[in-house]
Amino acid sequence: MPARTQEIKIAPPDRYSGEQGLCKLFLTDCSIHFEHSPHAFVSDRARIAFMISHLSGRARAWAMAEWARDSPLCSSLIAFQEALQITFDPVSTSRDKARELTSIRQGGDSVCDYAIRFRTLAAESGWNSVALYDVFLKGLAPRIQEQLIPLDLPPGLDSLIGLAIRTDNRIRELASRRSSGPSGGGSSHGAEFTDRRDFPRFTADPPRSSADRSDEPMQVGRARLTAEERRRRQREGLCFYCGEHGHSVFSCPMKNPATVSHITAADRCTRSFTPLVVTHHGVTTALTALIDSGADVSLMDWKLAVGLGLKPRLLDRPIKARGLHGRGLFNITHVSEPLRLSINNHTEFMSFHLFECSSRQLVLGYPWLCEHSPRVDWSTGKILEWGPDCDKHQSSRPPGKRNNMNYKPVPVHPASGPETPDLKKVPACYHHLAEVFSKSRALSLPPHRPYDCAINLVPGSTIPKGRLYPVSASERQALDKYIDDSLAAGLI
């Protein structure tokens, strides 16, 4: 008599009510039931009925409507599954998961928890192991990455995840020992790793409170070790910090004394930004810029350039941006087309190198400072005065435009020199706009602009008659004086 095989009991699938992102999980759960109980589901219609019985809410209402009208969807399992997914989870799962995978970070979680989240997204992203390797490494917390730097990383993703988990466990164990203090029977060197065959003598700094982090010394003489030097120090039992015998990196006596300054919370100040106006294709936008003498070029955020409608131009050679420590920050590959930039009465056309930084949309760099030599009120960010040679260094001008894009007043009288406007009757809040009240500047024409509108006269047309307005004697006198001054200045 043949032996009877015992059927595996599988828990019924959770009810699905149409939540986005859970449809694929529900379909997979149902397919497991169909595979392990083929005798119970002999037709597609029986399988679809089973699925409908485990729907709820809006998903059940949709399925019951299709079943009631004897829709063709209820006769084909594949068609029903596709319709269910299109209706309640229309977003491409693999693309959505891949996008989520690029932004996943360990944060304060353990590496084990981070790896679980990572593997779940990776299984649905469709990426190969080579791409997943770098994404996982990038998402690790800085404290884990610092420990992995001296090591020769394994080639496989699974081996990398295992190494990262072991590293995190040992760091947490070390932190636990330090926080609890040495026990009665413990060794004074209990903070060192016991298994030195698969892990170097390289430890993490203990967790610090917010007060400790606000008083961070700038260390001198600490350069990144080459791979060959790391292997040599590991092989000879040398300190990874100073290269001497007799101690490990966390107890190195050279770490603490080598400081040049301390950055405390009291030293930090709020930077002031310079207000300006940019104009492109007739659209004017008010912005603020950071004046940074440490920037070798003037920079603009990519998103701002796209919002302004600027056309990027590919650089012949990418520019590598580096910090004070020499470490690479980002690459600059494009530069914007010239746009009009105005600060107070100063106007110029200039281009910006494009980078990604939404918090600092515009940066005026060192070359711009050298060209204009402005006197800046650093407490407010306002420019009080422009350098004497500012007009000689107009850069990035559009082709065919005038060289000088600043207002150049034409004196009414040759003998008239620079004047100081009388601001006695002007409210104090407008004194920073003193040049607006200058009579000599008022009797001058601005240079031609890209948006100048031509007034074309129609040949042979009749000139319209102007209206006559009665004026008083004083008004007539003021009008005559205005016309005479404008004629003398060449304005009319």
Coordinates of C-alpha atoms in Angstrom, one line a residue:
M1 CA 0.0 0.0 0.0
P2 CA 1.6 3.3 -1.1
A3 CA 2.6 5.7 1.7
R4 CA 0.4 8.9 1.9
T5 CA 2.3 12.1 1.6
Q6 CA 1.3 14.7 4.3
E7 CA 0.2 18.0 2.8
I8 CA 2.0 21.1 4.0
K9 CA -0.2 23.5 5.8
I10 CA 0.4 27.1 4.8
A11 CA -1.1 30.1 6.5
P12 CA -3.6 32.0 4.4
P13 CA -2.5 35.2 2.8
D14 CA -3.2 38.5 4.6
R15 CA -6.1 40.4 3.2
Y16 CA -5.2 43.0 0.6
S17 CA -7.3 46.2 0.5
G18 CA -5.5 48.0 -2.3
E19 CA -2.5 49.6 -0.5
Q20 CA 0.2 50.8 -2.9
G21 CA 3.4 48.8 -2.7
L22 CA 1.8 45.6 -1.2
C23 CA 0.1 44.2 -4.3
K24 CA 3.2 42.2 -5.4
L25 CA 3.5 40.7 -1.9
F26 CA -0.1 39.6 -2.0
L27 CA 0.3 38.0 -5.5
T28 CA 3.4 36.1 -4.4
D29 CA 1.6 34.8 -1.3
C30 CA -1.3 33.5 -3.4
S31 CA 1.0 31.8 -5.9
I32 CA 2.6 29.9 -3.0
H33 CA -0.8 28.5 -2.2
F34 CA -1.6 27.6 -5.8
E35 CA 1.8 25.7 -6.1
H36 CA 1.5 23.7 -2.9
S37 CA -2.2 22.8 -3.3
P38 CA -2.7 22.1 -7.0
H39 CA -5.6 19.7 -6.4
A40 CA -7.6 22.5 -4.7
F41 CA -7.2 24.9 -7.5
V42 CA -7.9 23.0 -10.7
S43 CA -8.9 26.1 -12.8
D44 CA -8.0 29.7 -13.2
R45 CA -11.5 30.7 -12.1
A46 CA -11.0 28.8 -8.8
R47 CA -7.7 30.5 -8.2
I48 CA -9.3 33.9 -8.9
A49 CA -12.2 33.1 -6.6
F50 CA -9.6 32.3 -3.8
M51 CA -7.9 35.6 -4.4
I52 CA -11.1 37.6 -4.3
S53 CA -12.0 36.0 -1.0
H54 CA -8.9 37.4 0.5
L55 CA -9.4 41.0 -0.8
S56 CA -11.0 43.7 1.2
G57 CA -12.0 47.4 0.9
R58 CA -11.7 49.0 -2.4
A59 CA -9.8 46.1 -3.9
R60 CA -12.6 43.7 -3.1
A61 CA -15.2 46.2 -4.5
W62 CA -13.3 46.3 -7.8
A63 CA -12.9 42.6 -8.0
M64 CA -16.6 41.9 -7.1
A65 CA -17.7 44.2 -9.8
E66 CA -15.6 42.4 -12.4
W67 CA -16.9 39.0 -11.2
A68 CA -20.5 40.2 -11.2
R69 CA -20.4 41.2 -14.8
D70 CA -18.6 38.0 -15.8
S71 CA -15.6 40.0 -17.1
P72 CA -13.0 38.1 -19.2
L73 CA -10.5 39.0 -16.4
C74 CA -12.2 36.4 -14.2
S75 CA -11.4 33.6 -16.6
S76 CA -7.6 34.2 -16.9
L77 CA -5.4 34.2 -13.8
I78 CA -2.6 36.1 -15.6
A79 CA -5.0 38.7 -16.9
F80 CA -6.6 39.1 -13.5
Q81 CA -3.2 39.5 -11.7
E82 CA -2.0 42.1 -14.3
A83 CA -5.3 44.1 -14.0
L84 CA -5.1 44.0 -10.2
Q85 CA -1.5 45.3 -10.2
I86 CA -2.2 48.0 -12.8
T87 CA -5.2 49.2 -10.9
F88 CA -3.7 49.4 -7.4
D89 CA 0.0 49.5 -7.9
P90 CA 0.6 51.2 -11.3
V91 CA 4.2 52.4 -10.5
S92 CA 7.0 50.3 -11.9
T93 CA 8.2 48.3 -8.9
S94 CA 11.7 47.7 -10.1
R95 CA 12.3 51.3 -11.0
D96 CA 10.7 52.6 -7.8
K97 CA 12.8 50.2 -5.6
A98 CA 16.0 51.1 -7.5
R99 CA 15.4 54.8 -6.8
E100 CA 14.7 54.0 -3.2
L101 CA 17.8 51.9 -3.1
T102 CA 20.1 54.8 -4.1
S103 CA 19.0 56.8 -1.1
I104 CA 19.0 54.2 1.6
R105 CA 21.4 54.9 4.5
Q106 CA 22.3 53.0 7.6
G107 CA 21.8 56.0 9.9
G108 CA 21.6 54.9 13.6
D109 CA 20.5 51.3 12.8
S110 CA 22.8 48.4 13.1
V111 CA 24.5 47.1 10.0
C112 CA 22.4 43.9 10.3
D113 CA 19.2 45.9 10.2
Y114 CA 20.5 48.0 7.4
A115 CA 21.5 44.9 5.4
I116 CA 18.0 43.4 5.8
R117 CA 16.5 46.6 4.4
F118 CA 19.1 46.7 1.6
R119 CA 18.6 43.1 0.5
T120 CA 14.8 43.5 0.4
L121 CA 15.1 46.5 -1.9
A122 CA 17.9 44.9 -3.9
A123 CA 15.9 41.8 -4.7
E124 CA 13.3 44.0 -6.5
S125 CA 15.6 46.5 -8.1
G126 CA 17.0 44.3 -10.9
W127 CA 20.5 45.6 -10.3
N128 CA 23.6 43.3 -10.6
S129 CA 25.9 42.5 -7.7
V130 CA 28.6 44.9 -9.0
A131 CA 26.3 47.9 -8.7
L132 CA 24.8 46.7 -5.4
Y133 CA 28.3 46.4 -3.9
D134 CA 29.1 50.1 -4.2
V135 CA 25.6 51.2 -3.2
F136 CA 25.8 49.1 0.0
L137 CA 29.2 50.5 0.8
K138 CA 28.1 54.1 0.3
G139 CA 25.1 53.7 2.6
L140 CA 27.1 52.5 5.5
A141 CA 27.5 54.9 8.5
P142 CA 30.8 56.9 8.5
R143 CA 32.0 55.0 11.7
I144 CA 31.8 51.7 9.8
Q145 CA 33.4 53.1 6.6
E146 CA 36.3 54.4 8.6
Q147 CA 37.0 50.9 9.9
L148 CA 36.8 49.4 6.5
I149 CA 39.3 51.9 4.9
P150 CA 42.5 50.1 6.0
L151 CA 41.2 46.7 4.9
D152 CA 41.4 44.9 1.6
L153 CA 37.7 44.6 0.9
P154 CA 36.3 41.2 -0.2
P155 CA 35.2 40.9 -3.8
G156 CA 31.7 39.6 -3.2
L157 CA 28.7 41.5 -1.9
D158 CA 27.8 38.8 0.6
S159 CA 31.3 38.8 2.0
L160 CA 31.3 42.6 2.3
I161 CA 28.0 42.5 4.2
G162 CA 29.3 39.9 6.5
L163 CA 32.5 41.9 7.2
A164 CA 30.5 45.1 7.8
I165 CA 28.2 43.2 10.3
R166 CA 31.2 41.8 12.2
T167 CA 32.8 45.2 12.3
D168 CA 29.7 46.8 13.7
N169 CA 29.3 44.1 16.3
R170 CA 32.8 44.7 17.5
I171 CA 32.5 48.4 17.6
R172 CA 29.3 48.1 19.7
E173 CA 31.0 45.6 22.0
L174 CA 33.9 47.9 22.4
A175 CA 31.6 50.8 23.2
S176 CA 29.7 48.7 25.7
R177 CA 33.0 47.8 27.5
R178 CA 34.1 51.4 27.7
S179 CA 30.7 52.6 29.0
S180 CA 30.6 49.9 31.7
G181 CA 34.3 50.3 32.7
P182 CA 36.8 47.5 33.5
S183 CA 35.4 44.7 35.5
G184 CA 37.1 43.1 38.5
G185 CA 38.5 40.2 36.6
G186 CA 38.9 42.0 33.3
S187 CA 42.1 43.1 31.7
S188 CA 43.1 46.7 31.4
H189 CA 43.6 46.1 27.7
G190 CA 40.1 44.6 27.2
A191 CA 39.3 47.3 24.5
E192 CA 41.7 45.6 22.0
F193 CA 40.3 42.9 19.7
T194 CA 41.1 39.4 20.7
D195 CA 41.1 37.9 17.2
R196 CA 43.8 39.6 15.2
R197 CA 44.1 37.2 12.4
D198 CA 41.1 38.6 10.4
F199 CA 40.9 42.2 11.7
P200 CA 43.7 44.8 12.2
R201 CA 44.3 46.7 15.4
F202 CA 42.3 49.6 14.3
T203 CA 39.4 50.8 16.6
A204 CA 36.7 53.3 16.4
D205 CA 36.5 56.4 18.6
P206 CA 34.0 55.9 21.4
P207 CA 30.5 57.5 21.0
R208 CA 30.6 61.1 22.0
S209 CA 27.9 63.3 23.4
S210 CA 26.8 66.5 21.6
A211 CA 29.0 68.5 23.9
D212 CA 32.0 66.5 22.8
R213 CA 31.2 66.8 19.1
S214 CA 31.0 70.6 19.4
D215 CA 34.6 70.8 20.5
E216 CA 36.4 69.0 17.7
P217 CA 40.2 69.6 17.3
M218 CA 41.8 70.0 14.0
Q219 CA 44.5 67.3 13.8
V220 CA 47.8 67.8 12.1
G221 CA 49.9 65.3 10.3
R222 CA 47.3 62.7 9.7
A223 CA 47.5 61.6 6.1
R224 CA 45.7 58.7 4.4
L225 CA 47.8 55.6 4.3
T226 CA 48.5 53.7 1.0
A227 CA 47.3 50.1 0.7
E228 CA 50.9 48.9 0.9
E229 CA 51.7 50.9 4.0
R230 CA 48.5 49.7 5.7
R231 CA 49.5 46.0 5.0
R232 CA 53.0 46.7 6.3
R233 CA 51.9 48.2 9.6
Q234 CA 49.3 45.5 10.1
R235 CA 51.9 42.8 9.4
E236 CA 54.5 44.3 11.7
G237 CA 52.1 45.3 14.5
L238 CA 52.6 49.0 14.2
C239 CA 50.2 51.8 15.1
F240 CA 48.0 52.9 12.2
Y241 CA 48.3 56.5 13.3
C242 CA 51.9 57.2 14.1
G243 CA 53.6 54.0 12.9
E244 CA 55.3 53.2 16.2
H245 CA 55.4 50.0 18.3
G246 CA 53.9 49.3 21.6
H247 CA 50.4 50.7 21.3
S248 CA 47.3 50.7 19.0
V249 CA 45.6 53.6 17.2
F250 CA 43.0 54.2 19.9
S251 CA 45.7 54.7 22.6
C252 CA 48.2 56.5 20.4
P253 CA 49.9 59.3 22.5
M254 CA 50.3 61.4 19.3
K255 CA 46.6 61.9 18.6
N256 CA 45.6 64.3 21.4
P257 CA 48.5 66.8 21.5
A258 CA 48.6 67.5 17.8
T259 CA 45.9 70.2 17.6
V260 CA 46.1 73.6 16.1
S261 CA 42.8 75.0 17.1
H262 CA 39.4 74.1 18.5
I263 CA 36.1 74.8 16.9
T264 CA 33.5 75.3 19.5
A265 CA 29.8 76.2 19.3
A266 CA 30.5 79.8 20.3
D267 CA 32.9 80.2 17.3
R268 CA 30.2 79.5 14.8
C269 CA 28.4 82.5 13.3
T270 CA 25.7 83.1 10.8
R271 CA 26.9 84.1 7.4
S272 CA 25.2 87.1 5.6
F273 CA 24.4 86.8 2.0
T274 CA 24.6 89.5 -0.7
P275 CA 21.3 90.3 -2.4
L276 CA 21.3 90.5 -6.2
V277 CA 19.1 90.2 -9.2
V278 CA 19.6 87.9 -12.2
T279 CA 17.8 88.4 -15.5
H280 CA 17.5 85.9 -18.4
H281 CA 15.1 86.0 -21.4
G282 CA 13.3 89.0 -19.8
V283 CA 12.6 87.2 -16.5
T284 CA 14.0 88.8 -13.4
T285 CA 14.7 86.8 -10.3
A286 CA 15.8 88.1 -6.9
L287 CA 18.4 85.9 -5.2
T288 CA 21.2 86.0 -2.6
A289 CA 24.8 84.9 -3.2
L290 CA 27.6 83.8 -0.9
I291 CA 30.9 85.7 -1.5
D292 CA 33.6 83.2 -0.9
S293 CA 37.2 84.0 -1.5
G294 CA 38.1 80.3 -1.0
A295 CA 36.2 79.3 -4.2
D296 CA 38.4 79.3 -7.3
V297 CA 35.3 79.8 -9.6
S298 CA 31.8 81.2 -9.3
L299 CA 29.2 78.5 -8.8
M300 CA 25.5 78.0 -9.4
D301 CA 23.2 75.2 -8.3
W302 CA 22.0 72.9 -11.1
K303 CA 18.4 73.2 -10.1
L304 CA 18.5 77.0 -10.1
A305 CA 20.1 77.0 -13.6
V306 CA 17.3 74.7 -14.8
G307 CA 14.7 76.9 -13.2
L308 CA 16.1 80.0 -14.9
G309 CA 16.2 78.2 -18.3
L310 CA 20.0 78.5 -18.7
K311 CA 21.6 76.3 -21.3
P312 CA 24.6 74.3 -19.8
R313 CA 27.8 73.9 -21.8
L314 CA 30.0 70.9 -21.4
L315 CA 33.6 71.8 -20.2
D316 CA 36.5 70.5 -22.3
R317 CA 38.0 69.0 -19.1
P318 CA 36.0 68.3 -15.9
I319 CA 37.1 70.3 -12.8
K320 CA 37.8 68.4 -9.5
A321 CA 36.6 70.4 -6.5
R322 CA 38.7 69.8 -3.4
G323 CA 38.5 70.9 0.2
L324 CA 41.2 72.4 2.4
H325 CA 42.4 68.9 3.3
G326 CA 42.8 68.0 -0.4
R327 CA 40.1 65.5 -0.5
G328 CA 37.9 65.5 -3.6
L329 CA 34.4 66.9 -3.0
F330 CA 32.7 66.8 -6.4
N331 CA 33.3 67.1 -10.1
I332 CA 32.2 70.1 -12.2
T333 CA 31.4 69.2 -15.8
H334 CA 29.3 72.1 -17.1
V335 CA 29.2 75.9 -17.2
S336 CA 26.1 78.0 -17.7
E337 CA 25.5 80.4 -20.5
P338 CA 26.0 84.1 -19.6
L339 CA 23.2 85.8 -17.8
R340 CA 22.7 89.3 -16.5
L341 CA 23.6 89.9 -12.9
S342 CA 22.8 93.1 -11.0
I343 CA 24.0 94.2 -7.6
N344 CA 22.7 97.7 -6.7
N345 CA 23.7 99.9 -9.7
H346 CA 26.3 97.4 -10.9
T347 CA 25.4 95.2 -13.8
E348 CA 27.4 92.6 -15.7
F349 CA 27.1 89.4 -17.7
M350 CA 28.8 86.4 -16.3
S351 CA 28.7 82.6 -16.4
F352 CA 28.7 80.2 -13.5
H353 CA 30.1 76.7 -13.1
L354 CA 27.3 74.3 -12.2
F355 CA 27.2 72.1 -9.1
E356 CA 24.6 70.5 -6.9
C357 CA 24.0 72.4 -3.6
S358 CA 20.4 73.6 -2.9
S359 CA 21.5 75.4 0.3
R360 CA 24.0 77.6 -1.5
Q361 CA 22.5 78.4 -4.9
L362 CA 25.0 81.1 -5.9
V363 CA 28.6 81.5 -5.0
L364 CA 30.8 84.5 -6.1
G365 CA 34.3 83.2 -6.1
Y366 CA 37.8 84.5 -5.8
P367 CA 38.2 85.5 -9.5
W368 CA 35.1 87.7 -9.2
L369 CA 36.5 89.4 -6.1
C370 CA 39.8 90.1 -7.9
E371 CA 38.0 91.7 -10.9
H372 CA 35.8 94.0 -8.9
S373 CA 37.6 94.5 -5.6
P374 CA 34.4 95.4 -3.8
R375 CA 34.2 96.8 -0.2
V376 CA 31.8 94.4 1.5
D377 CA 30.0 94.9 4.8
W378 CA 30.4 91.3 6.0
S379 CA 27.9 91.7 8.8
T380 CA 25.1 92.4 6.3
G381 CA 26.5 91.0 3.0
K382 CA 25.9 94.3 1.3
I383 CA 28.5 95.8 -1.1
L384 CA 29.3 99.4 -0.1
E385 CA 31.7 100.4 -2.8
W386 CA 33.2 98.9 -6.0
G387 CA 36.9 98.9 -6.9
P388 CA 38.5 101.6 -9.1
D389 CA 39.2 99.2 -11.9
C390 CA 35.8 97.4 -11.8
D391 CA 34.8 98.7 -15.2
K392 CA 37.9 97.2 -16.9
H393 CA 37.2 93.6 -15.9
Q394 CA 33.8 92.9 -17.3
S395 CA 33.9 89.1 -18.0
S396 CA 31.6 86.6 -19.8
R397 CA 29.8 89.2 -21.9
P398 CA 27.4 87.9 -24.5
P399 CA 28.6 88.1 -28.1
G400 CA 27.8 91.4 -29.8
K401 CA 26.9 93.2 -26.6
R402 CA 28.5 96.4 -25.3
N403 CA 31.7 95.9 -23.3
N404 CA 30.6 98.1 -20.5
M405 CA 27.4 96.9 -18.8
N406 CA 27.5 99.4 -15.9
Y407 CA 25.6 102.7 -15.8
K408 CA 28.1 105.4 -17.0
P409 CA 26.6 108.9 -16.3
V410 CA 27.2 111.6 -18.9
P411 CA 27.9 114.9 -17.1
V412 CA 25.5 117.8 -17.9
H413 CA 28.4 120.3 -17.7
P414 CA 32.0 119.4 -18.5
A415 CA 33.2 121.0 -15.4
S416 CA 30.9 119.1 -13.1
G417 CA 32.6 116.5 -11.0
P418 CA 31.3 113.8 -8.6
E419 CA 28.7 115.1 -6.3
T420 CA 27.3 114.1 -2.9
P421 CA 23.5 114.1 -3.0
D422 CA 21.7 116.1 -0.4
L423 CA 19.8 113.6 1.7
K424 CA 18.4 115.9 4.4
K425 CA 14.9 115.5 3.2
V426 CA 15.3 111.8 2.4
P427 CA 14.2 109.3 5.0
A428 CA 17.1 107.4 6.7
C429 CA 15.8 104.1 5.4
Y430 CA 16.7 105.2 1.8
H431 CA 20.1 106.6 2.5
H432 CA 21.8 103.4 1.2
L433 CA 20.3 104.4 -2.2
A434 CA 22.1 107.7 -2.3
E435 CA 23.0 107.4 -6.0
V436 CA 19.3 107.4 -6.9
F437 CA 19.1 111.0 -5.7
S438 CA 22.2 112.1 -7.7
K439 CA 21.2 114.9 -10.1
S440 CA 24.1 114.2 -12.4
R441 CA 23.3 110.5 -12.7
A442 CA 19.6 111.4 -13.3
L443 CA 20.7 113.3 -16.4
S444 CA 22.4 110.3 -18.0
L445 CA 21.2 107.5 -20.2
P446 CA 21.8 103.8 -19.3
P447 CA 23.7 101.7 -21.9
H448 CA 21.8 99.6 -24.4
R449 CA 20.4 96.4 -23.0
P450 CA 19.4 93.1 -24.7
Y451 CA 15.7 93.8 -23.9
D452 CA 15.6 97.4 -25.5
C453 CA 12.4 97.8 -27.3
A454 CA 12.6 99.6 -30.7
I455 CA 10.0 102.3 -31.6
N456 CA 9.6 102.0 -35.3
L457 CA 7.9 105.0 -37.1
V458 CA 5.6 104.2 -39.9
P459 CA 6.6 106.2 -43.0
G460 CA 4.0 108.6 -44.3
S461 CA 1.8 108.3 -41.2
T462 CA 0.2 111.3 -39.6
I463 CA 1.7 112.3 -36.3
P464 CA -1.1 112.3 -33.7
K465 CA -1.9 115.6 -32.0
G466 CA -0.9 115.9 -28.4
R467 CA -3.2 117.2 -25.7
L468 CA -2.7 120.6 -24.2
Y469 CA -2.6 120.8 -20.4
P470 CA -2.8 124.1 -18.5
V471 CA 0.2 124.7 -16.2
S472 CA 1.0 127.3 -13.7
A473 CA 3.9 129.7 -14.0
S474 CA 6.1 127.7 -11.5
E475 CA 5.3 124.5 -13.3
R476 CA 6.1 126.1 -16.7
Q477 CA 9.4 127.3 -15.3
A478 CA 10.3 123.8 -13.9
L479 CA 9.4 122.3 -17.3
D480 CA 11.5 124.7 -19.2
K481 CA 14.5 124.0 -16.9
Y482 CA 14.0 120.2 -17.3
I483 CA 13.9 120.5 -21.1
D484 CA 17.0 122.8 -21.2
D485 CA 19.0 120.5 -19.0
S486 CA 18.0 117.4 -21.0
L487 CA 19.0 119.2 -24.3
A488 CA 22.3 120.1 -22.8
A489 CA 22.9 116.6 -21.6
G490 CA 22.0 115.2 -25.0
L491 CA 19.1 113.2 -23.7
I492 CA 16.6 114.7 -26.1

